[in-house]
Tab-separated table of C-alpha atoms in Angstrom:
chain	number	residue	atom	x	y	z
E	3	MET	CA	99.712	241.976	86.450
E	4	SER	CA	98.142	243.650	83.383
E	5	ILE	CA	94.777	245.343	83.846
E	6	ARG	CA	92.064	243.648	81.772
E	7	PHE	CA	89.782	246.691	81.789
E	8	GLU	CA	89.520	249.886	83.817
E	9	GLU	CA	87.449	253.026	83.259
E	10	LEU	CA	89.735	255.858	84.354
E	11	ASP	CA	87.187	258.650	83.984
E	12	TRP	CA	83.641	259.180	82.746
E	13	ARG	CA	81.722	262.455	82.404
E	14	PRO	CA	78.628	263.797	80.648
E	15	SER	CA	79.055	266.414	77.921
E	16	PRO	CA	76.764	268.247	75.463
E	17	MET	CA	77.901	265.810	72.748
E	18	GLY	CA	77.413	262.705	74.906
E	19	GLU	CA	79.187	260.760	77.631
E	20	ILE	CA	82.961	260.922	77.259
E	21	SER	CA	85.193	258.346	78.885
E	22	LEU	CA	88.809	257.266	79.141
E	23	ARG	CA	89.576	253.623	79.675
E	24	ARG	CA	92.541	251.295	79.605
E	25	ARG	CA	92.586	247.593	78.931
E	26	TYR	CA	94.958	244.822	78.065
E	27	ASP	CA	94.561	243.839	74.429
E	28	GLU	CA	95.304	240.170	73.830
E	29	THR	CA	95.686	240.601	70.066
E	30	ALA	CA	98.171	243.471	70.310
E	31	GLN	CA	99.746	242.039	73.484
E	32	SER	CA	99.863	245.504	75.030
E	33	GLU	CA	98.005	247.886	77.299
E	34	VAL	CA	95.681	250.186	75.331
E	35	TYR	CA	94.193	253.571	76.232
E	36	GLU	CA	90.933	254.510	74.503
E	37	VAL	CA	88.544	257.463	74.397
E	38	LYS	CA	84.833	256.893	73.781
E	39	LEU	CA	82.000	259.337	73.148
E	40	GLY	CA	78.878	257.452	74.117
E	41	GLU	CA	79.301	254.071	72.404
E	42	GLU	CA	81.501	255.530	69.665
E	43	PHE	CA	85.270	255.031	69.762
E	44	LEU	CA	87.125	258.302	69.139
E	45	MET	CA	90.756	257.269	69.448
E	46	SER	CA	93.108	254.564	70.630
E	47	SER	CA	96.732	254.465	71.706
E	48	LEU	CA	97.090	251.476	69.343
E	49	PHE	CA	96.780	253.708	66.282
E	50	PRO	CA	98.606	257.048	66.833
E	51	VAL	CA	100.557	257.087	63.553
E	52	ALA	CA	98.333	259.481	61.589
E	53	GLU	CA	97.855	261.807	64.580
E	54	ILE	CA	101.643	262.105	64.831
E	55	GLU	CA	102.002	262.584	61.078
E	56	LEU	CA	99.419	265.371	61.216
E	57	ALA	CA	101.919	267.463	63.192
E	58	ARG	CA	105.016	266.340	61.327
E	59	LEU	CA	103.598	266.884	57.833
E	60	GLY	CA	101.895	270.132	58.747
E	61	LEU	CA	105.008	271.616	60.308
E	62	ALA	CA	107.267	270.304	57.543
E	63	ARG	CA	105.588	272.712	55.152
E	64	THR	CA	105.470	275.578	57.694
E	65	PRO	CA	108.350	278.036	57.218
E	66	GLY	CA	110.168	280.099	59.818
E	67	THR	CA	111.204	279.818	63.454
E	68	GLY	CA	109.540	280.744	66.722
E	69	LEU	CA	106.410	279.051	65.445
E	70	ASP	CA	103.032	279.864	66.992
E	71	VAL	CA	100.780	276.828	66.453
E	72	VAL	CA	97.161	275.947	67.212
E	73	VAL	CA	96.122	272.323	67.772
E	74	GLY	CA	92.383	271.711	67.496
E	75	GLY	CA	91.466	268.777	69.713
E	76	LEU	CA	93.673	267.346	72.470
E	77	GLY	CA	92.541	263.710	72.579
E	78	LEU	CA	95.308	261.394	73.761
E	79	GLY	CA	97.846	264.133	73.028
E	80	TYR	CA	99.839	262.590	70.182
E	81	THR	CA	99.494	265.507	67.743
E	82	ALA	CA	100.425	268.153	70.311
E	83	GLN	CA	103.350	266.095	71.569
E	84	ALA	CA	104.672	265.581	68.043
E	85	ALA	CA	104.391	269.332	67.393
E	86	LEU	CA	106.459	270.058	70.507
E	87	GLU	CA	109.241	267.846	69.152
E	88	ASP	CA	109.834	270.452	66.417
E	89	THR	CA	112.667	272.647	67.749
E	90	ARG	CA	111.184	275.737	66.044
E	91	ILE	CA	108.072	275.721	68.231
E	92	ALA	CA	107.568	278.757	70.481
E	93	THR	CA	103.953	278.168	71.565
E	94	VAL	CA	101.262	275.533	71.110
E	95	THR	CA	97.705	276.602	71.891
E	96	ILE	CA	95.571	273.466	72.345
E	97	VAL	CA	91.865	274.153	71.924
E	98	GLU	CA	89.835	271.389	73.566
E	99	TYR	CA	86.091	271.410	74.200
E	100	SER	CA	86.073	268.828	76.996
E	101	GLU	CA	87.248	269.773	80.470
E	102	ALA	CA	87.555	266.039	81.158
E	103	VAL	CA	90.161	265.568	78.427
E	104	ILE	CA	92.185	268.514	79.736
E	105	ASP	CA	92.030	267.040	83.251
E	106	TRP	CA	93.320	263.655	82.003
E	107	HIS	CA	96.465	265.360	80.766
E	108	ARG	CA	96.894	267.555	83.815
E	109	LYS	CA	96.785	264.342	85.870
E	110	ASP	CA	99.109	262.505	83.413
E	111	LEU	CA	96.679	259.608	83.019
E	112	ILE	CA	98.020	258.751	79.546
E	113	PRO	CA	101.594	257.429	79.831
E	114	ASP	CA	102.651	258.062	76.212
E	115	THR	CA	102.044	261.801	76.522
E	116	ALA	CA	102.706	262.364	80.230
E	117	GLY	CA	104.152	265.825	80.891
E	118	LEU	CA	102.414	267.444	77.919
E	119	ALA	CA	100.228	269.763	80.009
E	120	ALA	CA	103.203	270.953	82.059
E	121	ASP	CA	105.302	271.989	79.046
E	122	PRO	CA	105.862	275.775	79.364
E	123	ARG	CA	105.207	276.223	75.641
E	124	VAL	CA	101.690	274.799	75.968
E	125	ARG	CA	98.508	276.782	76.564
E	126	LEU	CA	95.442	274.638	77.255
E	127	ASP	CA	92.275	276.450	76.209
E	128	ARG	CA	88.935	274.908	77.161
E	129	ASN	CA	86.936	276.186	74.202
E	130	ASP	CA	84.995	275.268	71.067
E	131	PHE	CA	87.616	275.154	68.295
E	132	PHE	CA	85.051	275.666	65.533
E	133	ALA	CA	83.417	278.679	67.179
E	134	ALA	CA	86.834	280.236	67.779
E	135	ALA	CA	88.077	279.476	64.265
E	136	MET	CA	85.020	281.069	62.677
E	137	SER	CA	85.014	284.157	64.905
E	138	GLU	CA	86.791	287.440	64.294
E	139	GLN	CA	88.449	287.184	67.726
E	140	GLY	CA	90.092	283.861	66.914
E	141	PHE	CA	91.958	281.695	69.388
E	142	HIS	CA	93.081	284.504	71.731
E	143	PRO	CA	90.052	286.777	72.227
E	144	ASP	CA	92.211	289.397	73.948
E	145	GLU	CA	94.518	289.404	70.898
E	146	PRO	CA	92.140	289.380	67.893
E	147	GLU	CA	94.901	290.434	65.488
E	148	ARG	CA	97.116	287.494	66.396
E	149	ARG	CA	98.093	285.269	63.492
E	150	TYR	CA	99.444	281.722	63.596
E	151	ASP	CA	101.991	279.749	61.624
E	152	ALA	CA	99.956	276.539	61.565
E	153	VAL	CA	96.577	275.132	62.560
E	154	LEU	CA	96.512	271.360	63.113
E	155	LEU	CA	93.000	269.930	63.423
E	156	ASP	CA	91.888	266.495	64.654
E	157	ILE	CA	88.360	266.503	66.061
E	158	ASP	CA	85.728	265.062	63.700
E	159	HIS	CA	85.958	261.686	61.976
E	160	THR	CA	85.775	263.236	58.490
E	161	PRO	CA	84.415	266.449	56.910
E	162	ARG	CA	81.082	264.609	56.481
E	163	HIS	CA	81.048	262.463	59.640
E	164	VAL	CA	81.107	265.102	62.382
E	165	LEU	CA	80.767	264.572	66.109
E	166	HIS	CA	78.344	267.476	66.548
E	167	SER	CA	76.118	268.910	63.802
E	168	PRO	CA	77.205	272.596	64.249
E	169	HIS	CA	80.734	271.552	63.197
E	170	ALA	CA	79.531	270.996	59.617
E	171	ALA	CA	79.618	274.731	58.822
E	172	PHE	CA	83.397	274.735	59.233
E	173	TYR	CA	83.966	272.368	56.287
E	174	THR	CA	82.687	274.887	53.747
E	175	VAL	CA	84.421	277.658	51.813
E	176	GLU	CA	83.104	280.171	54.341
E	177	GLY	CA	84.402	278.189	57.314
E	178	LEU	CA	87.800	277.655	55.724
E	179	ARG	CA	88.089	281.344	54.856
E	180	ALA	CA	87.408	282.155	58.499
E	181	VAL	CA	90.200	279.926	59.818
E	182	SER	CA	92.525	281.128	57.051
E	183	ALA	CA	92.115	284.661	58.365
E	184	HIS	CA	93.878	283.557	61.559
E	185	LEU	CA	96.921	282.227	59.676
E	186	ARG	CA	99.999	284.138	58.540
E	187	SER	CA	100.759	284.202	54.832
E	188	GLY	CA	102.556	280.938	54.031
E	189	GLY	CA	101.051	279.291	57.116
E	190	CYS	CA	99.713	275.743	57.031
E	191	PHE	CA	96.270	274.320	57.686
E	192	ALA	CA	96.439	270.547	58.248
E	193	MET	CA	93.654	268.163	59.215
E	194	TRP	CA	93.285	264.481	60.108
E	195	SER	CA	90.511	262.372	58.573
E	196	ASP	CA	89.445	258.765	59.029
E	197	ASP	CA	88.705	258.447	55.294
E	198	PRO	CA	90.571	259.092	52.028
E	199	ALA	CA	90.240	262.458	50.297
E	200	ASP	CA	86.743	263.901	50.008
E	201	ASP	CA	86.374	265.586	46.589
E	202	GLU	CA	83.946	268.260	47.780
E	203	PHE	CA	86.147	269.222	50.712
E	204	MET	CA	89.250	269.240	48.518
E	205	ALA	CA	87.469	271.661	46.170
E	206	ALA	CA	86.589	273.943	49.095
E	207	LEU	CA	90.191	273.873	50.322
E	208	THR	CA	91.460	274.717	46.837
E	209	GLU	CA	89.164	277.746	46.680
E	210	VAL	CA	90.716	279.181	49.861
E	211	PHE	CA	94.276	277.813	50.033
E	212	THR	CA	97.148	276.923	47.698
E	213	ASP	CA	99.259	273.761	47.385
E	214	VAL	CA	96.372	271.586	48.564
E	215	GLU	CA	96.924	267.844	48.916
E	216	ASN	CA	95.687	264.800	50.780
E	217	ARG	CA	98.118	262.130	51.948
E	218	GLU	CA	97.068	258.631	52.883
E	219	ILE	CA	98.841	257.415	56.031
E	220	TRP	CA	99.218	253.644	56.416
E	221	PHE	CA	99.833	251.794	59.667
E	222	ASP	CA	99.911	248.206	60.909
E	223	ASN	CA	96.615	246.853	62.205
E	224	PRO	CA	96.998	243.870	64.563
E	225	TYR	CA	93.297	243.035	64.257
E	226	THR	CA	93.428	242.450	60.506
E	227	GLY	CA	97.032	241.296	60.265
E	228	GLY	CA	97.473	243.864	57.500
E	229	GLN	CA	97.439	247.637	57.207
E	230	SER	CA	94.798	250.330	57.636
E	231	SER	CA	94.895	254.004	56.758
E	232	ASN	CA	93.800	257.486	57.708
E	233	SER	CA	94.518	260.611	55.699
E	234	ILE	CA	95.911	264.099	56.219
E	235	TYR	CA	94.730	267.213	54.368
E	236	LEU	CA	97.432	269.840	53.858
E	237	ALA	CA	96.966	273.378	52.563
E	238	THR	CA	98.950	276.631	52.561
E	239	LYS	CA	97.616	280.157	53.016
E	240	PRO	CA	98.550	282.354	50.030
């Protein structure tokens, strides 16, 4: 019998109450897993297309083998899982602020991405992605000189609609220069957004990176009977 609604976990956090729930969706005729921050919906297993494309598009423009990749934000795990499907991956460092979200994956509460936390290529780092990205120490404080082949980011809704006000500093030329310093030459910075391209953010990306673009990602929406979209920013370190 399908579960109509069940809250699988709920915990307080500095940004608000974070929860994981599952329910049976009559419109989609499927079981759905959702993450909420307070009363705000962060993500749903109904709409993983753009999260998956974030990894695929970002890695498609990342050269080399034995890739060392950072994923900012774990969520339901779709971006990290898609990255691990690339046979060139050596390591994926997942930087996630919420201990609750990390625990959900360690307990395999999300069927679509079960086993992600146990993959030997994965390092789960309970940390503030933005603080790490903008620090000199970077994502491995004991290895401050370490450089990465790609950084794949999916945390805030858009560069303007952030979950926590301190994040806003990242979406500036200074913030982007800081994260660029942790990338190898030719490495890729890729980021998910709920909205189409933001002109101001595109200009900031262009000041720091080369080959900057924004791709609109369309997916079926059972609630509207049509399609909806997210977008992916892509940029290469000179």
